[in-house]
Short mmCIF file of C-alpha atoms in Angstrom, two decimals:
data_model
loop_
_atom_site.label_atom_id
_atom_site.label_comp_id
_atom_site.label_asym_id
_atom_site.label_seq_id
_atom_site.Cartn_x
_atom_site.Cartn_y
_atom_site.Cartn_z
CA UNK A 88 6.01 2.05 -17.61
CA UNK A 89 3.39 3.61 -15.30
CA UNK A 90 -0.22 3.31 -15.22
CA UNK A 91 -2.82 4.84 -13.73
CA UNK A 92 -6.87 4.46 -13.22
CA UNK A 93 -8.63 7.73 -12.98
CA UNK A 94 -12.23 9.02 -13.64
CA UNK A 95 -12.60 11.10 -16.97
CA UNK A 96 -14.38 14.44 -17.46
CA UNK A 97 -15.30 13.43 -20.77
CA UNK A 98 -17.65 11.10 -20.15
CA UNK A 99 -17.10 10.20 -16.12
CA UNK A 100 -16.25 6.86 -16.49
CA UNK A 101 -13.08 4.85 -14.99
CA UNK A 102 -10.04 4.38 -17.65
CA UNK A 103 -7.35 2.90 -17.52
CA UNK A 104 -4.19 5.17 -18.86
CA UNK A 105 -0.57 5.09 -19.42
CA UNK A 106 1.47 8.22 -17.78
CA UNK A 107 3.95 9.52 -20.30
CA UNK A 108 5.62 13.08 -19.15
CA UNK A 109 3.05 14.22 -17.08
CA UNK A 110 -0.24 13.01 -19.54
CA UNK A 111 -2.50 10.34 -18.58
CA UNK A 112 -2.80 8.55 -22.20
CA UNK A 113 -6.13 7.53 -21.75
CA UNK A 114 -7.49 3.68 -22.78
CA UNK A 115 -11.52 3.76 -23.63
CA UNK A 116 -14.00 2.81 -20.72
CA UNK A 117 -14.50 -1.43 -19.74
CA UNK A 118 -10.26 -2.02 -19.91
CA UNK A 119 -9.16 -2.59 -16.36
CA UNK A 120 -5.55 -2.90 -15.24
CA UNK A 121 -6.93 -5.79 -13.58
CA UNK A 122 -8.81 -6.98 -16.77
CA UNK A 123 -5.76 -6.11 -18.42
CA UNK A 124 -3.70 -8.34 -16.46
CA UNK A 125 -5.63 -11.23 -16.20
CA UNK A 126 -5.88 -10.99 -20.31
CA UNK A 127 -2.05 -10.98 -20.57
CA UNK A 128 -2.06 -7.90 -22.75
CA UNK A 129 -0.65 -5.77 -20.70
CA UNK A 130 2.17 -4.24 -23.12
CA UNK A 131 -0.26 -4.30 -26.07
CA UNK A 132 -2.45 -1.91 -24.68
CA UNK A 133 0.12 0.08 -23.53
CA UNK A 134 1.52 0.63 -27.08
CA UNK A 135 -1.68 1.54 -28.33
CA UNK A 136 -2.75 3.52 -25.46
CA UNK A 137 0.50 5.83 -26.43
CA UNK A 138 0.16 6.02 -30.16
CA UNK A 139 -4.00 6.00 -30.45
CA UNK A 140 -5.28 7.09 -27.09
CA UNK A 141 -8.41 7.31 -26.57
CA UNK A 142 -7.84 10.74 -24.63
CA UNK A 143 -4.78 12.91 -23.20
CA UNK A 144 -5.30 14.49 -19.80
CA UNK A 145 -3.30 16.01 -17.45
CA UNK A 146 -2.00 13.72 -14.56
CA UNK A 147 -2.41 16.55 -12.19
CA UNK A 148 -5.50 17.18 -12.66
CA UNK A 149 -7.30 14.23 -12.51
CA UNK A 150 -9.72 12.75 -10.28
CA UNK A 151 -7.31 9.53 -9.58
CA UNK A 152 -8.71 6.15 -8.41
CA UNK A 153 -6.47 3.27 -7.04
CA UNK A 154 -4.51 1.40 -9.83
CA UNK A 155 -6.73 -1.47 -9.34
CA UNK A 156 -10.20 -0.41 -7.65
CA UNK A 157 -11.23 -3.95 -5.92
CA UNK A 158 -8.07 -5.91 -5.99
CA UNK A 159 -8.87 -10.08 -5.61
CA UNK A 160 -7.15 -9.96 -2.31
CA UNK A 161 -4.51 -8.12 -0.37
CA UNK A 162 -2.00 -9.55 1.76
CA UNK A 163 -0.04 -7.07 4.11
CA UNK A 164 2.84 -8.24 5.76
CA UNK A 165 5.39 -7.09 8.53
CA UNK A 166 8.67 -6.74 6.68
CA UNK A 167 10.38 -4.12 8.27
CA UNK A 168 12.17 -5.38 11.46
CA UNK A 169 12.18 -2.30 13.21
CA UNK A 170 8.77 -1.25 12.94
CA UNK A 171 7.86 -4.62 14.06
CA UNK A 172 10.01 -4.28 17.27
CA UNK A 173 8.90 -1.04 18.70
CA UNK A 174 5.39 -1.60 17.19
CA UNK A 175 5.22 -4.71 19.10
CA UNK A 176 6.80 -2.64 22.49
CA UNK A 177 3.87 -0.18 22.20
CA UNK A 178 1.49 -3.09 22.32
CA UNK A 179 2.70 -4.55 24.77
CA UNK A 180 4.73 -7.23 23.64
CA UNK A 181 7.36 -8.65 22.10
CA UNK A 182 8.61 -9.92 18.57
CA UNK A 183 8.25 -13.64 18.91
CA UNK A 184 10.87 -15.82 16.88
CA UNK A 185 8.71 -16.84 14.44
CA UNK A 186 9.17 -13.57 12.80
CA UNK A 187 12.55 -14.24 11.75
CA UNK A 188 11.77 -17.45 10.37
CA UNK A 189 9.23 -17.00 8.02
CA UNK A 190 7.15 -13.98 6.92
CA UNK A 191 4.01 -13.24 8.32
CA UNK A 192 0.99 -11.53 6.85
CA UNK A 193 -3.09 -10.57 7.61
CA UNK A 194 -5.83 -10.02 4.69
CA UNK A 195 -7.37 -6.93 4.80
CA UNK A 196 -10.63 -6.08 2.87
CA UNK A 197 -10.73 -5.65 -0.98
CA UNK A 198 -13.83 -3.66 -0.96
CA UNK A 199 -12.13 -0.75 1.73
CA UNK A 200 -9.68 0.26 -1.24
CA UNK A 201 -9.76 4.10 -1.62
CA UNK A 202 -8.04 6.08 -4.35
CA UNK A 203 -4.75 8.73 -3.37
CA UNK A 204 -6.89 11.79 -3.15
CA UNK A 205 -9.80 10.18 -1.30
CA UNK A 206 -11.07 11.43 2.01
CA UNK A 207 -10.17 9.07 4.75
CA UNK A 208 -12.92 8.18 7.61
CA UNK A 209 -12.33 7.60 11.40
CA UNK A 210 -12.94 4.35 12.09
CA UNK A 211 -15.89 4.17 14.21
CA UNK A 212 -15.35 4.38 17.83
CA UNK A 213 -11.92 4.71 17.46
CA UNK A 214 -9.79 7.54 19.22
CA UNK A 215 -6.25 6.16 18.13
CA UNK A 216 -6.35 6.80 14.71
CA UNK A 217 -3.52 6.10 12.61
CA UNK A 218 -1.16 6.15 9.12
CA UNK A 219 1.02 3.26 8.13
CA UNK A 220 3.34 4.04 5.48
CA UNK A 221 4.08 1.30 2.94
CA UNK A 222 4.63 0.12 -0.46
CA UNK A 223 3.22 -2.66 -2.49
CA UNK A 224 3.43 -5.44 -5.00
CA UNK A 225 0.85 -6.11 -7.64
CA UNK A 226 0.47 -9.48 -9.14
CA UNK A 227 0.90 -9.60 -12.74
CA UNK A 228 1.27 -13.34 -13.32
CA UNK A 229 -1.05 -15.81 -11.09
CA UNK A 230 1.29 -18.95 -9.78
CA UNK A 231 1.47 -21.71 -7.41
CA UNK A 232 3.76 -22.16 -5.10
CA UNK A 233 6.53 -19.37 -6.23
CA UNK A 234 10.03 -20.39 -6.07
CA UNK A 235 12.23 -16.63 -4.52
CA UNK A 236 14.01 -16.99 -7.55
CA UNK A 237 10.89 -16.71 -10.09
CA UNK A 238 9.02 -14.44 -7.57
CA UNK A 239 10.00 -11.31 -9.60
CA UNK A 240 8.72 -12.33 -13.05
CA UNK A 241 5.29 -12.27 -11.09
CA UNK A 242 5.11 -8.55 -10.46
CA UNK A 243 3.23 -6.34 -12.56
CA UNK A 244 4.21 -2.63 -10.83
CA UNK A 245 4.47 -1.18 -7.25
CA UNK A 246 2.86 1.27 -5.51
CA UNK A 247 2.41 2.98 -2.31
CA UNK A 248 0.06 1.41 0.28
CA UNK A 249 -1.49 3.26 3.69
CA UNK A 250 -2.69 0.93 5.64
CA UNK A 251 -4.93 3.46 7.93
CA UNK A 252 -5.47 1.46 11.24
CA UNK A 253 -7.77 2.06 14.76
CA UNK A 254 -5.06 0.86 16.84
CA UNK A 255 -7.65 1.11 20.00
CA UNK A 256 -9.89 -1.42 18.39
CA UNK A 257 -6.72 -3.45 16.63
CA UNK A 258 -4.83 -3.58 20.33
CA UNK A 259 -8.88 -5.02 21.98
CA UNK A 260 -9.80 -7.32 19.04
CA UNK A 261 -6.11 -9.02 19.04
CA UNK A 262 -6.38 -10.35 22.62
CA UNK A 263 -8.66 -12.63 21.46
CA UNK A 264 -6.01 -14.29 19.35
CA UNK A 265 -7.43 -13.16 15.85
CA UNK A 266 -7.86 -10.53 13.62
CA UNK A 267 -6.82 -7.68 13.13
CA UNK A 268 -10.07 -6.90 12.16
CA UNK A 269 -12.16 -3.53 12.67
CA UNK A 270 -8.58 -2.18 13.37
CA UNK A 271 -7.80 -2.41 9.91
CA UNK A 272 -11.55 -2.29 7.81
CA UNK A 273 -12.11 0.99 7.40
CA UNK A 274 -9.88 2.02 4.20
CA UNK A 275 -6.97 1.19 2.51
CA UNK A 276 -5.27 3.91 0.14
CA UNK A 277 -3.52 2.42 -2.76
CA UNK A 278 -1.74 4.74 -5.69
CA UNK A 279 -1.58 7.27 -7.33
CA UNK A 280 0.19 4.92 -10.03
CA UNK A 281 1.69 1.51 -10.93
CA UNK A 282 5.17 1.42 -11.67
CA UNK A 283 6.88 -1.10 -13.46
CA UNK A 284 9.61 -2.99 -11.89
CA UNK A 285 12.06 -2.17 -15.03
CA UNK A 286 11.66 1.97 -13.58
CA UNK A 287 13.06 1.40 -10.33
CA UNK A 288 15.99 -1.01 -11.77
CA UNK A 289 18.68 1.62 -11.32
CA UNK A 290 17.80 1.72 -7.20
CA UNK A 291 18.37 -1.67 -6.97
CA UNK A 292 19.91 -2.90 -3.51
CA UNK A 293 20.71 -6.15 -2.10
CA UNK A 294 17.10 -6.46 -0.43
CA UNK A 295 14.74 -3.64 -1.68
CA UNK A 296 15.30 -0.52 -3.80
CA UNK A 297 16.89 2.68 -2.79
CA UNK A 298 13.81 4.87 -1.96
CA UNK A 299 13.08 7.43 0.32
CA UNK A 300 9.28 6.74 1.94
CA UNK A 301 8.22 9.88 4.44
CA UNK A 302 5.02 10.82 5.57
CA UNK A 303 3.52 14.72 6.41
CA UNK A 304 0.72 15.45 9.06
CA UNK A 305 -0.26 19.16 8.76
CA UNK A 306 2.60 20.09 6.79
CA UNK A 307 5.09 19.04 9.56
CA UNK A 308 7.41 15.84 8.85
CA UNK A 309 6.39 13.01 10.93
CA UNK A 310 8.01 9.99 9.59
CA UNK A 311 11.19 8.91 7.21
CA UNK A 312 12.47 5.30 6.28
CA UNK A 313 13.79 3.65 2.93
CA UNK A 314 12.92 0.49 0.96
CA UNK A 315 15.70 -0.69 1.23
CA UNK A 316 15.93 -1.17 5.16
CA UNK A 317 13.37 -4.14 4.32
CA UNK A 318 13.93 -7.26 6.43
CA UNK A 319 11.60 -9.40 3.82
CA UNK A 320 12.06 -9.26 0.51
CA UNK A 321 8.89 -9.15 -2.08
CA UNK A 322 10.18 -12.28 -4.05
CA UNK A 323 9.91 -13.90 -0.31
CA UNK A 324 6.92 -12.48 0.76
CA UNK A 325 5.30 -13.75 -3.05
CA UNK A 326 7.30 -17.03 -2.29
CA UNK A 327 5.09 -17.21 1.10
CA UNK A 328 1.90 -16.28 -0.39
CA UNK A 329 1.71 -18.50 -3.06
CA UNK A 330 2.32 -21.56 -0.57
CA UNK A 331 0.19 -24.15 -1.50
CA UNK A 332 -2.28 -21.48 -3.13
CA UNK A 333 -2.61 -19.44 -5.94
CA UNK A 334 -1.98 -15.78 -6.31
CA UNK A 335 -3.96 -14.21 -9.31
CA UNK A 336 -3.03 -11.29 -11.68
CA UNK A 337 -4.44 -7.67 -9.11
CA UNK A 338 -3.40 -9.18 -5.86
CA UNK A 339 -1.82 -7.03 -3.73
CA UNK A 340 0.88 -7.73 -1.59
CA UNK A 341 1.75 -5.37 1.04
CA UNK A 342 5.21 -4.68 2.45
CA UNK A 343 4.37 -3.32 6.04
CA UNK A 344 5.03 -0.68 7.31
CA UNK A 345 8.69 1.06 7.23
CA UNK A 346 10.48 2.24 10.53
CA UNK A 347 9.20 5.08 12.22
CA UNK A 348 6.43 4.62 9.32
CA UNK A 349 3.59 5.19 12.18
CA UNK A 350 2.45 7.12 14.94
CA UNK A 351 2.27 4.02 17.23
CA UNK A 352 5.89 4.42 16.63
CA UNK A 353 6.55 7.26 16.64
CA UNK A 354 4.39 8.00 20.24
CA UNK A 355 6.02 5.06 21.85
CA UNK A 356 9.58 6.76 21.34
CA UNK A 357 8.96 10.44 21.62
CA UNK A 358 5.10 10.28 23.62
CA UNK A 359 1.71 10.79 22.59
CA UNK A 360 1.85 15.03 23.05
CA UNK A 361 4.88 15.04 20.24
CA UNK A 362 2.89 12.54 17.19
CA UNK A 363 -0.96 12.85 18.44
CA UNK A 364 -3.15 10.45 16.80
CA UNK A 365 -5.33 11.69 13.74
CA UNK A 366 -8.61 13.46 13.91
CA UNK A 367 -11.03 14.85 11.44
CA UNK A 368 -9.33 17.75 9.99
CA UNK A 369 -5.60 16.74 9.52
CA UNK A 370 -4.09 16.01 6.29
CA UNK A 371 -2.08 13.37 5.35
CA UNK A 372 0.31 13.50 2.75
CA UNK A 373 2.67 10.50 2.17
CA UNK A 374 5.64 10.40 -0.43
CA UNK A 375 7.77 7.30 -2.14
CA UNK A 376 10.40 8.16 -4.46
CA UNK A 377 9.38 6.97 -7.99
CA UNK A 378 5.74 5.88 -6.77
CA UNK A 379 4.87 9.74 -6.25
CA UNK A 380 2.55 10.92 -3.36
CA UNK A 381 -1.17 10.09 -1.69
CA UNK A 382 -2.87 13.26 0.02
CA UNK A 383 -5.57 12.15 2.17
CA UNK A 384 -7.91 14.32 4.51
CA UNK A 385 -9.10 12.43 7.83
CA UNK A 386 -12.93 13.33 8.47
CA UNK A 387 -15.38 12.31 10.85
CA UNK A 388 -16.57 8.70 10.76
CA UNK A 389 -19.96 6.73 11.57
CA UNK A 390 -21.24 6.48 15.44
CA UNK A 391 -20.78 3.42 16.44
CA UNK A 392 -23.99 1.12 15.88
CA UNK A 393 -24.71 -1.12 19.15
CA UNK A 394 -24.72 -4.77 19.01
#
């Protein structure tokens, strides 16, 4: 199945809805998918959110929120190999062994969560403004310590994740030996829907699924990678997580960023003139096959407030 949160005409609340040809079938205002999750009733209220919805809107035209608005956390990892290699080059640096022994992740900030049609702010101060194109996990079953093996029983749905990053201010805070930080706070664009893992069955592949991820600036194609060139897998990553903790139903856990899924990349190989960075004005548009596509317009950001 896929879901969807979105903001209704009708009365201008949040619902929750189920996405059946096109139709947001529409559950009444308070359910969550979050709420929903947590609840275990996840399949019940999809059956009766397609026979007795509460209302039937168009997907297209609706004012879309992320899937799940303030997640509990969100975990983003680096599990593509070769974004981590010439991402790591532009920095500076190199990939350090530890990468290929275990997986490694940072927690970005619940509360920076933007919908897939929301306007995107600079990060303030920053002049290296950038797109990370990704997809995501959600946690439908909380668990300790995940064996690989039962990771997948855990997942709710994916869906795409930008990870929109100030790689000035990421590259300054990072010599310190934390963060990142301000690099990362500024939003994080999850959607437009949830997908159940039973939809993308038929792409299956050894590691991922077989599905084409680009990204648009402007119209013009800057950036084109597949799932299924994943280094870490998402039963690993959830394997990882879950590590003497506990991962709760909404969690998010992010997949990094594809090859070429960036314009650090992407500058580092072809120069700075060929992928600028973004600035208020350009457009965004970023497609997964089977997760559909986030639009997002870069504006200006806040000055800078001095310490």
């Amino acid at each position: 199945m896929r879901w969807a949160s979105y903001t209704s005409e009708r009365d201008g609340l949040e619902h929750v809805a189920v996405v059946v040809d096109g139709a947001l079938h529409g559950m009444p205002a308070g359910a969550t998918l979050r709420g929903l999750l947590e609840s275990g009733g996840l399949d019940a209220a999809t059956r009766s959110a397609i026979d007795s919805p509460w209302e039937v809107a168009s997907l297209d035209g609706a004012r879309l929120l992320a899937p799940e608005s303030v997640p509990p956390s969100i975990r983003d990892f680096m599990s593509f190999e070769n974004h981590v290699v010439t991402s790591m080059a532009a920095l500076g640096s190199t990939v350090d062994p530890v990468w290929y022994e275990q997986p490694v992740f940072y927690f970005t900030n619940p509360a920076a969560v933007v919908g897939p049609r929301d306007d995107i702010p600079v990060s303030p101060g920053s002049q290296q403004f950038d797109f990370e194109l990704e997809v995501a996990a959600v946690i439908g079953e909380g668990g300790s310590d995940i064996a690989p093996a039962d990771a997948e029983r855990h997942i709710a749905g994916y869906t795409i994740l930008c990870d929109w990053s100030a790689r000035d201010l990421q590259e300054k805070e990072m010599r310190v030996g934390l963060g990142p930080a301000k690099g990362k706070d500024t939003a994080t664009t999850l959607g437009p829907l949830l997908v159940s893992p039973d939809e993308l069955e038929p792409y299956r592949t050894d590691r991922g699924f077989d599905l084409g991820m680009t990204v648009e600036v402007n119209g013009r194609r800057y950036s084109e990678g597949n799932w299924s060139s994943i280094y870490w897998t998402f039963p690993q990553m959830i394997a990882y997580a879950s590590r003497g903790t506990t991962l709760r139903p909404g969690d998010v856990i992010g997949s990094g960023t594809v090859g070429t899924g960036c314009i650090l990349e992407l500058s580092r190989v072809h120069g700075h003139d060929a992928f600028p960075w973004l600035v208020p004005g350009d457009v965004v548009r970023i497609d997964v096959d089977q997760l559909g596509t986030i639009e997002s317009a870069i504006v200006a950001g806040q000055p800078v407030i001095d310490l």
